[in-house]
Structure formats: structure tokens, C-alpha cells
């Protein structure tokens, strides 16, 4: 869930901005010494993460959801790469489509790029199988939704446990869908281009 | 200059605790001022300014579930709509090269600036692919494409995107590019 500008307090913006900047700096440092061919690869992954958001998946109830792509990026490229890819996609998304915001970029990066990427990469490391992805997606979605709800709560925009459950629950459901779709993409990609599953994970 | 002015005006709208008439007066004045300065088309940007509405409605629903007053967070919406309008005006009136130059001036890591630039270039190629494939899917069947078809489309996009990365890397290395 992308939080637009205007909904978070300056304190929350400062804290999440500093946390996001820290992770961003470490990921850039880790990738600085990577092989040169990794840069076009990360660019391509970021463009895919960005473009796949144009594909609206039907969800029961007549609404639709889109992939955020971070789950698959974390599994294929590793958590630090997925974090950088996610940061780039969130920045361009805020500028081009005004989804999320420039000032709330830190909060959105922490919720999506950091929590989801690292949680999914950790679960994938424990059990590297396609069947892990739906559960990993749901767990990462719930954690990301909870972080989003906490940021809104500390900004004075959200109160009451029911609101927390609503936001974390919808994000967990979106994560479950993302995980299920990512598992089928991974299976197909593994069949057609098995070398994609053997990329160095940073 | 252009980027700095946009960020300063957006910060003035978002960060101070505006009260009373300033709650809507400052966002409206900042958005109007930035429109005059940017010289960008207003109507498309105005249409974009409502994208924060679903988020505000979700907050209303979440708070009303807890038995709290279901009043819309009006002050947040004023700020949000104004900044979204300014962002749309900014992006439509600023060349991408100027943005990357600003990132370099901020001393953003070179690896990030390269990935960001590559992403922007690849996105337009992938966008054409997505739109033409979606059109083909819709043309083949009267029903909406299901999850299976859309997952296959996303896989094809992923493979094309990575294949393109390989080709671009070879072409750039041949021209003497170093990461």
C-alpha cells in the first residue's frame, strides 16, 4: 500500500526517512562492487517491477490488485538488490503516476522495499520452493500492512485495533495473491530460462 | 533550481502544522504558484490530484470500524491533493536528464542513478509490450483475462526484460561502457 504525501506527521516522515536512507545506503554500497552486468539486470528488474503494476489481477468482489514485484525480485536477485530495485520503482512511481509520495518515500520504502524484500528472502532461504511463496507473500504483506498502520497511528490518522486488522488483513490477502502469482511466474521462468534461478543473490 | 523550488514548496505545504484558513489556503496558493512557475498544462495534473482519495476513504473505513468518528481527514487531503498536483506539474515540465543530474548533485550512489536511468528507458519498451499483450488477450475472448493468463503475460514480460538487459549490456560494453 502506497501512502500518499500529506498523511504522515513530520516526526514519522523523519524516522522512516532516516531508516529507509540507511538501508538504501547499505544496499548501494553492497551493490557497488558487483559485476558490471548486474546494473542492466537490476534496471531490467526495476522496469519489470514498475511495468507489471499496469497488469490488474481480478480479485473476488469485483475489485482488482496488482503485483508489486518485490517478492520475485527478492527471490531472484537477493534482498539488497530487491531493496534497491524497489526504491527506484517507488521513486519513479511517485514522480510519474503520483502513487505514494516523494516525502513519504522513506515510509513506503520501509514498508514495501525493506520489510517485504527481507522477509521473503529470509523465508526463501529457509525453504527454497515455489510453495513457500504464497505463505511468504501473506506474511510479508501482513507485516508491511502492520508497519503502515503503525506509521498512520503515530501520525494521528488511525486509531483502534479494528483499523489495524483491516489494513494488515487486506495487505496479507494482497500478499497471498502476489505469492501465488509469483510462484507460477517463477515455475514458468525456471522452465524456460533456468539460468534466471541461478543468478547471484545479493 | 526547478527541482529545488518544487521540493521547497512541497515541504512548505506538508510539514508545518497549518491551522484555520491556512489549512486549505497554503496548499491552494502553493499549487497555484507552482502551476504559474512550471508553465505545465493544468488539466491533466488536476485529474491526477484525486489519486489520494481512495487512501483517505480507506482511513475513514478503518477508523469507523473502531467506532471512531468517520470524518474525512480533510486537512491531510488538502495537503495531499496540492502536492500531488505539484508533482504531476513538476514531472510533466522537467526533462528526465535534469532529474538524474539533480540526483548526481545530491551525491546519490552511482549504482542507483544507473539503475534508475536504465529502469526509465526499459519501462517504455515494456509498457508497449504490456499494453499490446493486454489488447490481444481482450480481443481473443469476451471475458476478462483471468489470473492464469495474466501470470503468463507477467512471465513473458519478465523473460523479455531480462533478455533485453543482456543485449543492452553487450551493446554498451562494446561501446566502451563501464559500470
XYZ file of C-alpha atoms in Angstrom:
381
model
C 0.000 0.000 0.000
C 1.477 3.316 -1.064
C 0.955 6.100 1.490
C 0.456 9.418 -0.341
C 2.116 12.631 0.824
C 0.140 14.591 3.408
C -0.980 11.735 5.682
C 2.135 11.219 7.819
C 3.407 13.567 10.528
C 6.848 15.232 10.175
C 8.206 13.018 13.003
C 7.117 9.788 11.306
C 8.426 11.100 7.971
C 11.783 11.829 9.641
C 12.109 8.459 11.385
C 11.040 6.351 8.390
C 13.093 8.558 6.053
C 16.237 8.017 8.141
C 15.616 4.255 8.394
C 14.947 3.997 4.664
C 18.003 6.081 3.801
C 20.164 3.810 5.967
C 19.019 0.633 4.201
C 19.290 2.354 0.815
C 22.891 3.420 1.529
C 23.910 -0.082 2.654
C 22.273 -1.709 -0.387
C 24.019 0.746 -2.744
C 27.356 0.029 -1.044
C 26.848 -3.735 -1.293
C 25.982 -3.493 -4.988
C 28.758 -1.008 -5.827
C 31.341 -3.757 -6.190
C 29.049 -6.182 -8.006
C 29.825 -7.265 -11.587
C 29.080 -4.551 -14.198
C 26.471 -6.730 -15.947
C 24.378 -6.585 -12.779
C 23.424 -2.951 -13.410
C 21.438 -3.532 -16.644
C 19.954 -6.594 -14.921
C 18.798 -4.520 -11.936
C 17.489 -1.860 -14.321
C 15.531 -4.523 -16.196
C 14.184 -5.968 -12.941
C 13.156 -2.489 -11.774
C 11.430 -1.807 -15.110
C 9.605 -5.136 -14.801
C 8.552 -4.320 -11.210
C 7.255 -0.992 -12.500
C 5.588 -2.317 -15.684
C 3.904 -5.287 -14.011
C 1.945 -2.796 -11.875
C -0.011 -1.990 -15.046
C -1.436 -5.530 -15.023
C -4.585 -5.598 -12.873
C -5.337 -9.063 -11.465
C -9.035 -9.755 -10.769
C -9.848 -10.344 -7.085
C -13.163 -11.810 -5.788
C -15.581 -8.980 -5.011
C -15.195 -7.208 -8.334
C -12.030 -5.320 -7.458
C -8.521 -5.785 -8.798
C -4.998 -5.810 -7.399
C -1.577 -5.502 -8.972
C 1.731 -7.189 -8.197
C 4.411 -5.067 -6.569
C 7.104 -7.449 -7.843
C 9.340 -7.151 -4.773
C 8.703 -10.762 -3.742
C 10.027 -12.137 -7.018
C 12.912 -9.647 -7.123
C 13.965 -10.759 -3.601
C 13.865 -14.427 -4.609
C 15.698 -13.981 -7.933
C 18.215 -11.246 -7.068
C 18.522 -11.239 -3.262
C 17.241 -8.807 -0.609
C 19.702 -5.898 -1.063
C 19.175 -5.896 -4.834
C 15.400 -6.127 -4.341
C 15.562 -3.177 -1.932
C 17.409 -1.014 -4.475
C 15.065 -2.097 -7.270
C 12.071 -1.311 -5.068
C 13.448 2.115 -4.114
C 13.941 3.007 -7.793
C 10.442 1.794 -8.701
C 8.835 3.650 -5.777
C 10.625 6.894 -6.672
C 9.595 6.719 -10.323
C 6.067 5.686 -9.343
C 5.780 8.711 -7.039
C 7.027 11.043 -9.780
C 5.314 9.590 -12.816
C 1.981 8.255 -11.513
C 1.875 10.075 -8.133
C 1.375 6.695 -6.381
C 2.882 7.211 -2.960
C 4.762 10.443 -2.498
C 8.231 11.921 -2.534
C 8.148 12.895 1.146
C 6.558 9.587 2.180
C 9.071 7.670 0.033
C 11.007 6.613 3.153
C 7.892 5.138 4.795
C 6.790 3.363 1.607
C 10.309 2.040 1.067
C 10.456 0.659 4.627
C 7.008 -0.967 4.258
C 7.490 -2.415 0.782
C 11.167 -2.494 -0.149
C 12.660 -3.367 3.218
C 10.125 -5.418 5.195
C 8.744 -7.394 2.255
C 12.066 -7.960 0.470
C 14.000 -9.092 3.542
C 11.197 -11.219 4.995
C 10.614 -13.001 1.681
C 14.336 -13.522 1.076
C 14.745 -14.971 4.597
C 11.800 -17.359 4.170
C 13.029 -18.385 0.715
C 16.450 -19.128 2.183
C 14.833 -21.395 4.782
C 12.773 -23.257 2.216
C 13.605 -22.506 -1.436
C 10.464 -23.918 -3.081
C 7.623 -22.350 -5.055
C 5.141 -23.428 -2.377
C 6.887 -21.108 0.117
C 5.929 -18.013 -1.857
C 2.190 -17.719 -1.038
C 2.874 -18.023 2.714
C 5.879 -15.696 2.443
C 3.780 -13.194 0.497
C 0.952 -13.292 3.062
C 3.351 -12.906 5.990
C 5.285 -10.107 4.307
C 2.018 -8.401 3.326
C 0.715 -8.585 6.906
C 3.996 -7.228 8.319
C 4.048 -4.447 5.742
C 0.390 -3.575 6.470
C 1.099 -3.526 10.204
C 4.044 -1.155 9.680
C 1.832 1.083 7.527
C -0.894 1.073 10.214
C 1.663 1.938 12.924
C 3.000 4.866 10.864
C -0.550 6.160 10.405
C -1.305 5.616 14.099
C 1.745 7.606 15.224
C 0.764 10.330 12.756
C -2.659 10.561 14.468
C -4.567 9.262 11.438
C -5.556 5.794 12.640
C -6.801 4.559 15.985
C -8.368 1.354 17.205
C -7.439 -2.287 16.715
C -10.096 -2.852 14.025
C -8.352 -0.384 11.715
C -5.045 -2.205 12.230
C -6.692 -5.527 11.379
C -8.357 -4.062 8.284
C -5.097 -2.677 6.872
C -2.910 -5.662 7.842
C -5.612 -8.088 6.658
C -6.059 -6.519 3.221
C -2.283 -6.403 2.789
C -1.950 -10.059 3.843
C -4.609 -11.032 1.280
C -2.819 -8.997 -1.404
C 0.468 -10.654 -0.378
C -1.111 -14.121 -0.642
C -2.245 -13.326 -4.208
C 1.174 -11.884 -5.030
C 2.877 -15.006 -3.636
C 0.623 -17.381 -5.594
C 1.159 -15.475 -8.867
C 4.910 -15.134 -8.206
C 5.159 -18.909 -7.645
C 3.596 -19.591 -11.050
C 5.829 -16.969 -12.721
C 8.877 -18.499 -11.053
C 7.918 -22.020 -12.150
C 7.400 -20.907 -15.764
C 10.561 -18.778 -15.816
C 12.533 -21.696 -14.330
C 11.298 -23.997 -17.109
C 12.016 -21.558 -19.943
C 15.179 -19.820 -18.668
C 16.633 -21.955 -15.834
C 19.700 -19.686 -15.622
C 17.436 -16.992 -14.087
C 17.161 -19.109 -10.935
C 20.936 -19.324 -10.668
C 21.668 -15.582 -10.564
C 23.904 -14.364 -7.775
C 21.704 -13.261 -4.856
C 22.984 -10.112 -3.156
C 16.790 25.100 -9.489
C 13.428 23.821 -10.785
C 13.668 20.676 -8.619
C 14.790 22.638 -5.546
C 11.880 25.076 -5.877
C 9.377 22.231 -6.221
C 10.740 20.438 -3.141
C 10.777 23.660 -1.079
C 7.150 24.480 -1.960
C 6.051 20.879 -1.283
C 7.825 20.952 2.106
C 6.075 24.242 2.954
C 2.716 22.594 2.239
C 3.412 19.297 4.008
C 5.487 19.967 7.082
C 4.183 22.977 9.132
C 1.016 22.474 11.225
C -1.315 24.821 9.317
C -4.496 25.854 11.164
C -7.784 27.541 10.251
C -7.978 29.100 6.818
C -4.294 28.284 6.229
C -5.223 24.575 6.156
C -6.561 24.919 2.628
C -5.176 28.377 1.802
C -1.494 27.418 1.845
C -1.878 24.221 -0.271
C -4.085 26.066 -2.799
C -1.701 29.041 -3.029
C 1.393 26.839 -3.336
C -0.223 24.704 -6.058
C -1.343 27.827 -7.965
C 2.089 29.424 -7.646
C 3.848 26.285 -8.818
C 1.480 25.975 -11.802
C 2.323 29.540 -12.859
C 6.060 28.919 -12.452
C 6.148 25.495 -14.128
C 4.201 26.540 -17.219
C 2.852 22.965 -17.479
C -0.668 22.024 -18.588
C -3.066 22.211 -15.652
C -5.945 19.918 -16.668
C -4.091 16.551 -16.793
C -2.369 17.375 -13.496
C -5.710 18.342 -11.900
C -7.141 14.973 -12.899
C -4.243 13.235 -11.131
C -4.746 15.211 -7.915
C -7.592 12.910 -6.796
C -5.404 9.790 -6.514
C -5.173 10.184 -2.725
C -8.963 9.892 -2.356
C -9.148 6.047 -2.125
C -6.475 6.113 0.578
C -8.446 8.701 2.558
C -11.600 6.567 2.196
C -9.713 3.522 3.494
C -8.697 5.525 6.572
C -12.313 6.614 7.111
C -13.439 2.964 6.862
C -10.647 1.755 9.173
C -11.466 4.360 11.827
C -15.233 3.861 11.612
C -14.719 0.099 12.162
C -13.233 1.009 15.536
C -16.282 3.137 16.357
C -14.415 6.403 15.839
C -15.939 9.396 14.019
C -15.886 8.691 10.292
C -14.869 12.225 9.327
C -12.640 12.501 6.264
C -9.091 13.621 7.113
C -9.743 16.899 5.282
C -6.550 18.715 6.233
C -4.440 15.735 5.011
C -6.441 15.613 1.788
C -5.850 19.335 1.071
C -2.112 18.881 1.528
C -2.067 15.636 -0.419
C -4.052 16.914 -3.412
C -1.890 20.058 -3.637
C 1.388 18.116 -3.514
C 0.133 15.506 -5.999
C -0.897 18.324 -8.358
C 2.522 19.941 -7.971
C 4.286 16.595 -8.543
C 2.307 15.998 -11.743
C 3.123 19.548 -12.950
C 6.779 19.057 -11.994
C 7.180 15.713 -13.768
C 5.452 16.903 -16.935
C 7.642 20.011 -17.151
C 11.044 18.588 -16.138
C 13.253 16.606 -18.528
C 14.368 13.257 -17.109
C 18.030 14.186 -17.649
C 17.513 17.110 -15.262
C 16.226 14.730 -12.591
C 19.217 12.422 -12.884
C 21.540 15.456 -12.836
C 19.823 16.540 -9.590
C 20.345 13.053 -8.117
C 24.051 13.240 -9.025
C 24.319 16.686 -7.422
C 22.776 15.201 -4.268
C 25.606 12.623 -4.437
C 23.193 9.734 -4.840
C 25.161 6.470 -5.303
C 26.217 5.964 -8.937
C 24.835 2.412 -8.944
C 21.383 3.755 -8.025
C 21.451 6.529 -10.652
C 22.430 3.948 -13.311
C 19.670 1.528 -12.259
C 17.133 4.392 -12.157
C 18.120 5.551 -15.655
C 18.039 2.015 -17.073
C 14.633 1.450 -15.484
C 13.196 4.594 -17.064
C 14.489 3.601 -20.509
C 13.302 -0.027 -20.278
C 9.923 0.912 -18.854
C 8.642 2.452 -22.078
C 9.599 -0.665 -24.082
C 7.895 -2.915 -21.520
C 4.857 -0.646 -21.345
C 4.267 -1.093 -25.072
C 4.587 -4.873 -24.576
C 2.097 -4.875 -21.668
C -0.492 -2.775 -23.476
C -0.305 -4.720 -26.743
C -0.469 -8.077 -24.940
C -3.447 -6.956 -22.847
C -5.190 -5.768 -26.013
C -4.521 -9.133 -27.691
C -5.837 -11.035 -24.636
C -9.043 -8.967 -24.600
C -9.506 -9.326 -28.351
C -9.353 -13.134 -28.142
C -12.079 -13.583 -25.559
C -15.157 -11.638 -24.458
C -14.465 -12.418 -20.778
C -11.888 -10.585 -18.684
C -8.438 -12.228 -18.687
C -8.073 -14.480 -15.618
C -5.204 -14.921 -13.189
C -3.602 -17.696 -15.273
C -3.450 -15.602 -18.463
C -2.173 -12.541 -16.590
C 0.504 -14.604 -14.823
C 1.637 -15.932 -18.237
C 1.767 -12.338 -19.503
C 3.851 -11.275 -16.481
C 6.242 -14.217 -17.061
C 6.702 -13.264 -20.716
C 7.429 -9.687 -19.623
C 9.995 -10.859 -17.082
C 11.799 -13.018 -19.649
C 11.785 -10.268 -22.273
C 13.006 -7.740 -19.767
C 15.958 -9.907 -18.670
C 16.789 -10.848 -22.278
C 16.820 -7.140 -23.169
C 19.149 -6.460 -20.229
C 21.621 -8.996 -21.647
C 21.503 -7.461 -25.139
C 21.860 -3.907 -23.835
C 24.775 -4.898 -21.623
C 26.596 -6.437 -24.622
C 25.897 -3.386 -26.798
C 27.063 -0.976 -24.110
C 30.191 -2.956 -23.282
C 31.041 -2.965 -26.997
C 30.826 0.851 -26.933
C 33.228 1.057 -24.001
C 30.751 1.457 -21.114
C 31.965 0.653 -17.614
C 29.606 0.411 -14.639
